[in-house]
Coordinates of C-alpha atoms and ligand atoms in Angstrom, one line a residue:
X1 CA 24.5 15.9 -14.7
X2 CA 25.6 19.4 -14.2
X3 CA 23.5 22.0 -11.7
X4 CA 21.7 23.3 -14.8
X5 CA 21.0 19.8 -16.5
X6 CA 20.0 18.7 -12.5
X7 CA 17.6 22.5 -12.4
X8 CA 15.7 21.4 -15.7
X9 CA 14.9 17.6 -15.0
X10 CA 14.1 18.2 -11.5
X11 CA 11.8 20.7 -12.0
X12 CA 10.4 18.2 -14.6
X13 CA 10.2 15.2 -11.4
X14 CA 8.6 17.5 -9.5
X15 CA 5.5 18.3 -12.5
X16 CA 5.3 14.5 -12.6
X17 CA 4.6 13.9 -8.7
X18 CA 2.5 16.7 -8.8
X19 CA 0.7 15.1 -11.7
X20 CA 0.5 11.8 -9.8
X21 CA -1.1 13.4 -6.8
X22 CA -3.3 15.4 -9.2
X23 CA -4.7 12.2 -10.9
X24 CA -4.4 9.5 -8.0
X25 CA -8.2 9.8 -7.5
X26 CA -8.8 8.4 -11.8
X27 CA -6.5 5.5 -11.1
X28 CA -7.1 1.9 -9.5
X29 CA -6.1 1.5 -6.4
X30 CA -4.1 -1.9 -7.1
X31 CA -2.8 -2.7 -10.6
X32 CA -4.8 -6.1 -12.0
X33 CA -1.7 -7.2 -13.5
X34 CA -0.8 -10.5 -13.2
X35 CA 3.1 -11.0 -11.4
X36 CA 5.9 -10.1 -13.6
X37 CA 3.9 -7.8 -16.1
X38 CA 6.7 -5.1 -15.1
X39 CA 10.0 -7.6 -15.5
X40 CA 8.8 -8.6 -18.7
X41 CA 8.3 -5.2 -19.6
X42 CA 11.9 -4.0 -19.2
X43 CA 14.8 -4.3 -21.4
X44 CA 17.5 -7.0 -20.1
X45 CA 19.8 -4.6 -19.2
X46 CA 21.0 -0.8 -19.2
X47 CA 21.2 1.2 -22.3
X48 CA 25.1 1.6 -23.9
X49 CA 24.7 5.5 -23.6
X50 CA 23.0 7.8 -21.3
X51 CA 19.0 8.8 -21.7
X52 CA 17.7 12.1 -20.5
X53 CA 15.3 11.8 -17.5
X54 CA 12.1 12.5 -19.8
X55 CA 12.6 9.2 -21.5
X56 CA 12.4 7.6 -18.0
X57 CA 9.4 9.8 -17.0
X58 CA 7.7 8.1 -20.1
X59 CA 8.7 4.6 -18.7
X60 CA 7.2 5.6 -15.4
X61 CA 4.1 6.5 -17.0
X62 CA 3.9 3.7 -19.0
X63 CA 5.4 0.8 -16.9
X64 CA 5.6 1.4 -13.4
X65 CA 3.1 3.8 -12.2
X66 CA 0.1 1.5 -13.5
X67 CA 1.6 -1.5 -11.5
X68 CA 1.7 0.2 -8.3
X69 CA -0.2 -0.3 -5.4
X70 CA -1.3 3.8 -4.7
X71 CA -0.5 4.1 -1.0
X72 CA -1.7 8.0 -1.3
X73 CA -4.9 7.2 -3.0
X74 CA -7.9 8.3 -1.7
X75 CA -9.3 5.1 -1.9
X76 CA -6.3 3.2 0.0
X77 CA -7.9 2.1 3.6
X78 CA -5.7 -1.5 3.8
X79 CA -3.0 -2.3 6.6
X80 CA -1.9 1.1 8.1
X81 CA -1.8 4.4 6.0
X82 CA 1.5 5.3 5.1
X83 CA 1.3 9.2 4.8
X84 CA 3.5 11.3 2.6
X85 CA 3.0 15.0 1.9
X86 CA 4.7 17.5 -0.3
X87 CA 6.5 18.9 2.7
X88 CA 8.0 15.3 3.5
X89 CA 9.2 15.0 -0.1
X90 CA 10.7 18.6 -0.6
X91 CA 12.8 17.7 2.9
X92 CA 13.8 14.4 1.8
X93 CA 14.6 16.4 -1.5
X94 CA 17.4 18.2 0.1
X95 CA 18.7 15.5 2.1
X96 CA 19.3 13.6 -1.1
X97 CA 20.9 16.5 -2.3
X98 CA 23.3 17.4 0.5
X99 CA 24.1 13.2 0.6
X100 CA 25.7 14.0 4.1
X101 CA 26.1 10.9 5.8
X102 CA 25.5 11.5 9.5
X103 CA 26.8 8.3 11.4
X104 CA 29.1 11.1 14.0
X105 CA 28.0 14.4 15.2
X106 CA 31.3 15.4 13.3
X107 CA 30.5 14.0 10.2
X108 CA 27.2 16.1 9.9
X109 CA 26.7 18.5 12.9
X110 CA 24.1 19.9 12.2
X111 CA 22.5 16.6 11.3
X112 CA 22.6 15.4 14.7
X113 CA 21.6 18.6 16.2
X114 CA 19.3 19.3 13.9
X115 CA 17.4 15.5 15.0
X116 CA 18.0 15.8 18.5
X117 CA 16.0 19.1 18.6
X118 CA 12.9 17.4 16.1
X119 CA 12.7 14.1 18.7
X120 CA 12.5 16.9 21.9
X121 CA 9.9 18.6 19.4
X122 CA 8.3 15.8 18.6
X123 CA 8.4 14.3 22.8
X124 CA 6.8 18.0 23.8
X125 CA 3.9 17.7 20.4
X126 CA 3.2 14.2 21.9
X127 CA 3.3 15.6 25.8
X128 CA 5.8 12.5 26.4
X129 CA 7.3 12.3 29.8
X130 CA 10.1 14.5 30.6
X131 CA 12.8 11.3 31.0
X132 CA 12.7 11.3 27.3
X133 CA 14.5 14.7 26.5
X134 CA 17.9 15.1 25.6
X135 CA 18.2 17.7 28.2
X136 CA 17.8 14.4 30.5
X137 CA 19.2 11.5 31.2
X138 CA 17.1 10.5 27.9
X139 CA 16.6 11.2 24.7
X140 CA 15.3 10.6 20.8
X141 CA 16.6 9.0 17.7
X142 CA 15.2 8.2 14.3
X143 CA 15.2 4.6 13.4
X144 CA 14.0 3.6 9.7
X145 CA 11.3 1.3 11.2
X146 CA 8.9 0.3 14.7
X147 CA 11.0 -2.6 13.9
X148 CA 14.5 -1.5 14.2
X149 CA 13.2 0.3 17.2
X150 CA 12.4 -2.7 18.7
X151 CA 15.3 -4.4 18.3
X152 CA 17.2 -1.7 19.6
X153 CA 15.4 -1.6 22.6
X154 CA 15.4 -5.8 23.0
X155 CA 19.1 -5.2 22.8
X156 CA 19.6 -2.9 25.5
X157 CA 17.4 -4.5 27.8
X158 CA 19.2 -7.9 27.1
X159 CA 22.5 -5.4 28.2
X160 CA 20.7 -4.1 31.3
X161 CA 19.6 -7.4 32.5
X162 CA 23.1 -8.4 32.2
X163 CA 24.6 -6.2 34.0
X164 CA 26.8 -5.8 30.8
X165 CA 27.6 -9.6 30.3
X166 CA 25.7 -10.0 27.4
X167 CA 28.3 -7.7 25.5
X168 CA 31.3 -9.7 26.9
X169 CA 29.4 -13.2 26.7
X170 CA 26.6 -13.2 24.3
X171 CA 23.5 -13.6 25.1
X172 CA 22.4 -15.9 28.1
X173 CA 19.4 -17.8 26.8
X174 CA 17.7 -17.6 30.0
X175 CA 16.6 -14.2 29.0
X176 CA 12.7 -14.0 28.8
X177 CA 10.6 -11.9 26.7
X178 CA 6.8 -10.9 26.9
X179 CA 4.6 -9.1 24.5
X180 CA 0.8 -10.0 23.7
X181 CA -0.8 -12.5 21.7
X182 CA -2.0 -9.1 19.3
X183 CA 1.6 -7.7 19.5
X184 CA 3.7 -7.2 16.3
X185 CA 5.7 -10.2 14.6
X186 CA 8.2 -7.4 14.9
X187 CA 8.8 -8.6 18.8
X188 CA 9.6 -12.2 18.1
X189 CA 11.7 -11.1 14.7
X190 CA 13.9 -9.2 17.1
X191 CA 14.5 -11.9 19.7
X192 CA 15.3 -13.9 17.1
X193 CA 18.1 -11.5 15.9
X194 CA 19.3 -10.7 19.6
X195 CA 19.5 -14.6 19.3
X196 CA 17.0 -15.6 22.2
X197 CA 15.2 -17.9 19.8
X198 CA 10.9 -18.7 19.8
X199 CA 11.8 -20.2 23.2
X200 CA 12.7 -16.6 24.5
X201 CA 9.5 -14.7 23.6
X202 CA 6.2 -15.4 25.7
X203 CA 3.0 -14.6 24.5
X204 CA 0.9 -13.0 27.0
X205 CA -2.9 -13.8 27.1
X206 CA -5.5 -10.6 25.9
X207 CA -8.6 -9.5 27.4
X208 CA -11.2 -11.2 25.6
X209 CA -13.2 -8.2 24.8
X210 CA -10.4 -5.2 24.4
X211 CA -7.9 -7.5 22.8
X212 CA -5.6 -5.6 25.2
X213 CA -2.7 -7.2 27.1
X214 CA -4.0 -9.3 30.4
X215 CA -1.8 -8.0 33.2
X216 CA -2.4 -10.9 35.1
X217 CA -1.2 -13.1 32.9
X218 CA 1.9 -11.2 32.1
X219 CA 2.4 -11.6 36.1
X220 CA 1.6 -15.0 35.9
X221 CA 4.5 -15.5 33.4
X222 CA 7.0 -13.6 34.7
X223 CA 6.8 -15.3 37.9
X224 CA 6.8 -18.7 36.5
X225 CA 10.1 -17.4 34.6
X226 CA 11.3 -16.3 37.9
X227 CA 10.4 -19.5 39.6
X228 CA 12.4 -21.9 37.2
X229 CA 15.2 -19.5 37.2
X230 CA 14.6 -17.9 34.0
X231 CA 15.4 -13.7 33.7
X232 CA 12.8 -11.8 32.4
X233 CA 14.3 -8.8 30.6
X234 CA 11.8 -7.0 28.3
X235 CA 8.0 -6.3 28.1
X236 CA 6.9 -5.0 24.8
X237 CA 3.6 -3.5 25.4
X238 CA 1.5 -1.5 22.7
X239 CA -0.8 1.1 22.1
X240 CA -2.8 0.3 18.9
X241 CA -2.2 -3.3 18.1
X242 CA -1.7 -3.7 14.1
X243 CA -5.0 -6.1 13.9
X244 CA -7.3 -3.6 16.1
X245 CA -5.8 -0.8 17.7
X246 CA -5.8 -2.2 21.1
X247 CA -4.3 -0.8 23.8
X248 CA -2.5 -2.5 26.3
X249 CA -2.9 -0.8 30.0
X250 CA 0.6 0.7 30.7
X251 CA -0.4 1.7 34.0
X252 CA -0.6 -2.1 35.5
X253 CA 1.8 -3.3 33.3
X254 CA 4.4 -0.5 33.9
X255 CA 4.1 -1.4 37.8
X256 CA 4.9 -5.3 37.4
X257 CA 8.1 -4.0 35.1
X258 CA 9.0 -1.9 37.7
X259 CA 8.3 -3.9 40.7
X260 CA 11.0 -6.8 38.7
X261 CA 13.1 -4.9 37.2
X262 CA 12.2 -5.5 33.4
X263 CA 12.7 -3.2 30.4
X264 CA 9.1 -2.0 29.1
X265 CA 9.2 -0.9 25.4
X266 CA 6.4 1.1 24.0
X267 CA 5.1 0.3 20.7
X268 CA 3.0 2.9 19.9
X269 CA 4.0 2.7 15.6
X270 CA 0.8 3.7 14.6
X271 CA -1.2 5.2 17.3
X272 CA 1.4 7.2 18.7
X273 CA 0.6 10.0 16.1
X274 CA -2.7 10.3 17.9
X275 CA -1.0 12.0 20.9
X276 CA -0.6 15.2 19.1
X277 CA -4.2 15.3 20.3
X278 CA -4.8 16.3 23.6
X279 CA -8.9 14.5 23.5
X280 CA -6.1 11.5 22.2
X281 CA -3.6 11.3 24.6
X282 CA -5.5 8.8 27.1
X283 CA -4.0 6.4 25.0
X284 CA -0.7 7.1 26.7
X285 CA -1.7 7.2 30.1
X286 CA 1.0 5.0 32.4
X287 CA 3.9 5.9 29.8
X288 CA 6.0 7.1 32.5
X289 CA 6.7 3.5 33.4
X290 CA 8.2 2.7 30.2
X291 CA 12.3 2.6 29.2
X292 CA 11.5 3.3 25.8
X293 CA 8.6 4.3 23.2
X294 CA 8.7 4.5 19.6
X295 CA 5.9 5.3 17.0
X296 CA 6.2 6.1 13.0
X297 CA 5.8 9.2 11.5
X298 CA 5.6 7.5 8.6
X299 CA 2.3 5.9 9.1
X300 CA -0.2 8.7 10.0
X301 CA 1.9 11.5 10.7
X302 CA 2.6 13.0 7.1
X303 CA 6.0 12.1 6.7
X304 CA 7.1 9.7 3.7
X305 CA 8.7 6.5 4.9
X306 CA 11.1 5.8 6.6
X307 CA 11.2 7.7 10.0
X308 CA 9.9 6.1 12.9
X309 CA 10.4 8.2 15.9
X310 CA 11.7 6.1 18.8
X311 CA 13.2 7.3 22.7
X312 CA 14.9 5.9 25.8
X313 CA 14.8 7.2 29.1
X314 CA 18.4 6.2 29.8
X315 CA 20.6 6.7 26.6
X316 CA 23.5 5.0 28.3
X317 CA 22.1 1.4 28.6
X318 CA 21.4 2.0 24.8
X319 CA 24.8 3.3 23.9
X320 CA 26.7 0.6 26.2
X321 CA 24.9 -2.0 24.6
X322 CA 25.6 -1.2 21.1
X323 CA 28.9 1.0 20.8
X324 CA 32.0 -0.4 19.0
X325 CA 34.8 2.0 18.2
X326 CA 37.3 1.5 15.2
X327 CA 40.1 4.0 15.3
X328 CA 39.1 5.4 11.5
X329 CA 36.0 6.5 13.8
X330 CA 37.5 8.2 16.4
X331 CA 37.5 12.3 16.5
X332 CA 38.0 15.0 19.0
X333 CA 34.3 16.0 19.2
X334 CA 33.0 11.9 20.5
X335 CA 36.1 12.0 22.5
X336 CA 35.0 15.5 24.4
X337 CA 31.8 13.6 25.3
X338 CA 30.3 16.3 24.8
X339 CA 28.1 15.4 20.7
X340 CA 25.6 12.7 20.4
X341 CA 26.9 10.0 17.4
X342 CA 23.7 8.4 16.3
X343 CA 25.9 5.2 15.0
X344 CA 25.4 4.4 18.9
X345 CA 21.8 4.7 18.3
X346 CA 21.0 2.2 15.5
X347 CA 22.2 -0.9 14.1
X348 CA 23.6 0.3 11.0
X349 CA 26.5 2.7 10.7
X350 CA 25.6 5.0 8.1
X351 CA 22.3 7.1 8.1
X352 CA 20.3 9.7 6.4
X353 CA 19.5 13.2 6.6
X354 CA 15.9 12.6 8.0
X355 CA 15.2 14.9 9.8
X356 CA 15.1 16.9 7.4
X357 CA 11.9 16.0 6.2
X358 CA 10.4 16.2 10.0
X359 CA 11.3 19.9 10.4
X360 CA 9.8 20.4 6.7
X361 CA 6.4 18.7 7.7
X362 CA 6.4 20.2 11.2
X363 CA 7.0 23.9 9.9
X364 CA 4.6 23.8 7.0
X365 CA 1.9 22.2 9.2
X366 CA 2.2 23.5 12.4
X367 CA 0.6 21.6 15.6
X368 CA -2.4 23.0 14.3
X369 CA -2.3 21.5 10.9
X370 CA -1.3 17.9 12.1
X371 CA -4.3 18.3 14.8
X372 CA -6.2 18.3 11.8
X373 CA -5.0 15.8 10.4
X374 CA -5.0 13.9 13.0
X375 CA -8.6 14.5 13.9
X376 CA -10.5 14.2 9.9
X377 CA -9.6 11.1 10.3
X378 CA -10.5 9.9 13.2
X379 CA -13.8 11.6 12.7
X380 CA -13.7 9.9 9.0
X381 CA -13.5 6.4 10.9
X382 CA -16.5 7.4 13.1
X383 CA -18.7 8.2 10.3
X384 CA -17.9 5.0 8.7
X385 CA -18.5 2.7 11.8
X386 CA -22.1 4.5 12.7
X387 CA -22.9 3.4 9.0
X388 CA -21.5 -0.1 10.1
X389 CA -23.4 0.0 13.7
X390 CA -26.7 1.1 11.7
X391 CA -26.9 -1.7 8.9
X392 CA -28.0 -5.2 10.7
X393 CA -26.0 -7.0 7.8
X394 CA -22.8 -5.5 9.8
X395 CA -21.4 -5.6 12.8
X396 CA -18.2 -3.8 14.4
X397 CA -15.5 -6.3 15.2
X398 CA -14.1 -4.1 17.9
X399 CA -13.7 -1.0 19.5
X400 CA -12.3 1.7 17.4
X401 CA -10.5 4.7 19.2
X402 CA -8.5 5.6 16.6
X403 CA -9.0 5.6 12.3
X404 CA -8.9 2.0 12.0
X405 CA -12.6 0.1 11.7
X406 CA -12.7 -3.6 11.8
X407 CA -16.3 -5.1 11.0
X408 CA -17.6 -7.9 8.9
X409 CA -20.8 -9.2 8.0
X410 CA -23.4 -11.2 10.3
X411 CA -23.7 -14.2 7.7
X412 CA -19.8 -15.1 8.5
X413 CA -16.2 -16.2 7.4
X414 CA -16.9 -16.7 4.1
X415 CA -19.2 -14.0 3.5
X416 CA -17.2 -11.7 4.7
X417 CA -14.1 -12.6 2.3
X418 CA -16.6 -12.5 -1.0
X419 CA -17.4 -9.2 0.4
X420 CA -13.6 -7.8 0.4
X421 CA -12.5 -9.6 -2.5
X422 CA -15.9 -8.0 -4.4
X423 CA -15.6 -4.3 -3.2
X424 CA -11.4 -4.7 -4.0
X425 CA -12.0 -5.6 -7.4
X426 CA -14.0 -2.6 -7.9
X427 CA -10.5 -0.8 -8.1
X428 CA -12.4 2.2 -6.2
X429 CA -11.1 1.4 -2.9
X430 CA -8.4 -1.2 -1.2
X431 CA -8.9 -3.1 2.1
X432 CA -7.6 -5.6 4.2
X433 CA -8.3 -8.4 6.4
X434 CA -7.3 -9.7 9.7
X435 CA -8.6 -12.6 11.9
X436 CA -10.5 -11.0 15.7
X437 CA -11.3 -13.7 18.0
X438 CA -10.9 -16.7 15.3
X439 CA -13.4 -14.9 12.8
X440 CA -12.6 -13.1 9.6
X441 CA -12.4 -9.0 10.0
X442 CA -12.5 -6.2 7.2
X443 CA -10.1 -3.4 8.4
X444 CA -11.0 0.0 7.0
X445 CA -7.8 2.3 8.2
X446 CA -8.8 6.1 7.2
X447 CA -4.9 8.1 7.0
X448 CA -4.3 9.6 3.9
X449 CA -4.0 13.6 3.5
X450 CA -6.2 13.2 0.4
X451 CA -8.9 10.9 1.8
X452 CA -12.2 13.1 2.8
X453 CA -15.7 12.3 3.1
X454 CA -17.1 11.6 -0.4
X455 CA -14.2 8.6 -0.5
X456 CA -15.2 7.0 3.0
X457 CA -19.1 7.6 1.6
X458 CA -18.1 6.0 -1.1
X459 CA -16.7 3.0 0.2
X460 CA -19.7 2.6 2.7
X461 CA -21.9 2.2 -0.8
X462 CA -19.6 -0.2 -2.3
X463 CA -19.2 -2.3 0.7
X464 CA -23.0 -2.1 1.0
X465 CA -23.8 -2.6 -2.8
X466 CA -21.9 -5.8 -2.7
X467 CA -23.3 -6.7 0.7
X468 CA -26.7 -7.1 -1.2
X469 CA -24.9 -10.0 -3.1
X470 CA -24.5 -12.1 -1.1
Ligands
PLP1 C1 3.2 -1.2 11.6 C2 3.6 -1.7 12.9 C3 5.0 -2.1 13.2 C4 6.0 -2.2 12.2 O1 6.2 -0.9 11.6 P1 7.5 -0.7 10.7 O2 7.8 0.7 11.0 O3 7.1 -0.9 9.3 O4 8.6 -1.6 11.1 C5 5.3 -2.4 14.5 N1 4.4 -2.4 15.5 C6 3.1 -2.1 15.2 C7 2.1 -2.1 16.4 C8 2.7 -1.7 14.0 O5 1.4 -1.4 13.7

């Protein structure tokens, strides 16, 4: 494809997301089609000769865009949102088209710089403690997931707790865990890699009311650990649980980390946006305690997956714990000491030109603009629980300080489940479950840039429509 055959079809691309976006709001939110209605749709294999890029702009319209799930859809309230904006696409758009692989400062320079300066951005948007700058002792990194941030964080605790055996020896499976009964599969998924087993992870005990994190009972546990001689190393503590959007009290737990020594890793993947907020940033009180934080752009921050945002206070216990130098890597600039290489960071060598797409989002909206954003749909998720809070039928499921409501109806389990498999069905709107205390919970989770009040209205009359059903 030369420049000028590249100019013509992507300015052709471009039409068709714009299209998409246009006409998002005429299209179900979830395609009815039964599994494999794509793969049988598809030739066996590729075509002999080459196609232009409008034939497979026809195939997109015709095979794959009606068996999507529409993530940007007005309608879409299931899981968490997953935000893109044209911003996000036009900066992942030109890191596509540079292809610089950025593993070294040298191989990319101003890749690296270029992310170092939007994770000190992004710490000073979300008033983060000063210990995360780069201009510290600290400093940011973009992971592709909450998830590889936690693993990277699980792995240089196990380091710290080691005293920097567990990179000689392996891991010691004495090394304890602790995260909440409401924290992320995420948590165990990593202590599994970092080869700890179930065994390593223990499941703290919530608050029965605010589903947060019982600091007593994380006490509790780590001093049993201590007693029988176990180590605890890590805490994973987090601000907007993925079932409810609890948040786990940093300030008490941060002081039991402290008093023994343990790594505390903030998971903040979806709330964290909410700091940009100053009304918000409550949330965060007691982050001072903690070694490390992450939270995704990617769900409500208007940037397209993946780029979740994730920082340690001391960059050396990360780099110690995951550095391994081949010679075919080596190069004056790492050997000067004085260039960040993100292949320290991360598990994976390679990366991406991500941040990229964070400078494009946080130019073209400004604080202002992702204030907004921020804020419609938190007010969005208000209007939509006083709806909930005034129909007897209902009832809130828990509290809900962010853009996620959780409710169901009085008459029960079952009920409840007709009711979400009734108003999804409509193809209007999508939402999801989760279980609160035992009991079957419709989550509503406002997010999406094109989502405004005639959608959440309209969900409220579906939701109520089918209510009168049962
Ligand atoms: C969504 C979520 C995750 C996982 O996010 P990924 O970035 O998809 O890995 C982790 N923790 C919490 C609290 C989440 O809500």
């Amino acid at each position: 494809m030369t420049p000028d055959e590249f100019r013509r079809a992507g300015h052709a691309v471009v039409d068709w997301i714009a299209d998409y976006w246009a006409t998002l709001e005429r299209r179900p939110v979830t395609s009815p089609d039964p599994p494999g209605a794509l793969a049988a749709a598809l030739p066996a294999g590729p075509t002999e000769h080459g196609e232009p890029v409008d034939a497979v702009l026809a195939d997109l319209d015709a095979l794959v865009a009606p068996r999507l799930t529409h993530w940007q859809h007005p309608g879409f309230f299931g899981y968490f949102p997953a935000n893109t904006s044209g911003p996000s696409v036009l900066g992942d758009l030109v890191s596509s088209g540079l292809g610089v692989q950025g593993m070294l400062w040298a191989t990319g320079p101003a890749a690296t710089e270029l992310e170092t300066a939007m994770l000190d951005w992004l710490a000073d948007l979300l008033d983060l403690p000063k210990r995360f700058r780069s201009t510290g002792s600290g400093g940011g990194v973009i992971q592709d997931s909450a998830s590889s941030a936690t693993l990277v964080a699980t792995l240089a605790a196990l380091h710290r707790a080691g005293g920097g055996r567990w990179r000689r020896a392996g891991v010691d499976r004495r090394y304890r865990v602790y995260a909440s009964t409401q924290a992320h599969s995420s948590v165990e998924k990593a202590a599994l890699i970092a080869g700890l087993g179930e065994q390593g992870v223990r499941p703290v005990e919530v608050d029965p009311e605010t589903l947060a994190m019982d600091p007593a009972a994380l006490r509790a546990a780590i001093e049993a650990d201590l007693a029988a001689g176990e180590v605890p190393a890590l805490v994973v503590a987090t601000i907007g649980t993925t079932s409810t959007t609890a948040v786990d009290p940093l300030p008490e737990i941060g002081a039991i980390c402290a008093e023994h020594g343990v790594w505390l890793h903030v998971d903040a993947a979806y709330a964290g946006a909410a700091a940009v907020c100053p009304e918000l940033r409550w949330s965060h009180a007691g982050l001072e305690y903690a070694d490390s934080y992450c939270f995704d752009p990617h769900k409500w921050l208007l940037t397209g997956f993946d780029c979740d945002a994730f920082w340690v206070a001391d960059r050396a216990s990360l780099i110690e714990a995951l550095t391994v130098l081949p010679e075919y890597l080596r190069n004056a600039a790492s050997e000067s000491g004085a260039v960040i290489d993100y292949r320290d960071w991360q598990v994976p060598l390679g990366r991406r030109f991500r941040a990229l797409k964070l400078w494009f989002v946080l130019r073209w909206y400004g604080v202002e603009g992702l204030r907004t954003h921020i804020r419609t749909g938190v007010a969005l998720a208000d209007r939509f629980a006083d709806r909930v809070r005034a129909d007897e039928r209902f009832e809130l499921a828990a509290a809900h300080p962010f853009s996620l409501v959780c409710f169901r109806l009085q008459a029960g389990d079952e009920a409840s489940a007709r009711l979400l498999a009734r108003v999804n069905a409509t193809g209007r709107v999508h939402l999801t479950q989760t279980r609160v205390s035992g009991r079957y919970t419709l989550r509503l989770a406002v997010g999406s840039p094109f989502t405004t009040q005639t959608h959440v209205d309209e969900a409220w009359e579906l939701l109520s429509a089918a209510a009168d059903e049962e």
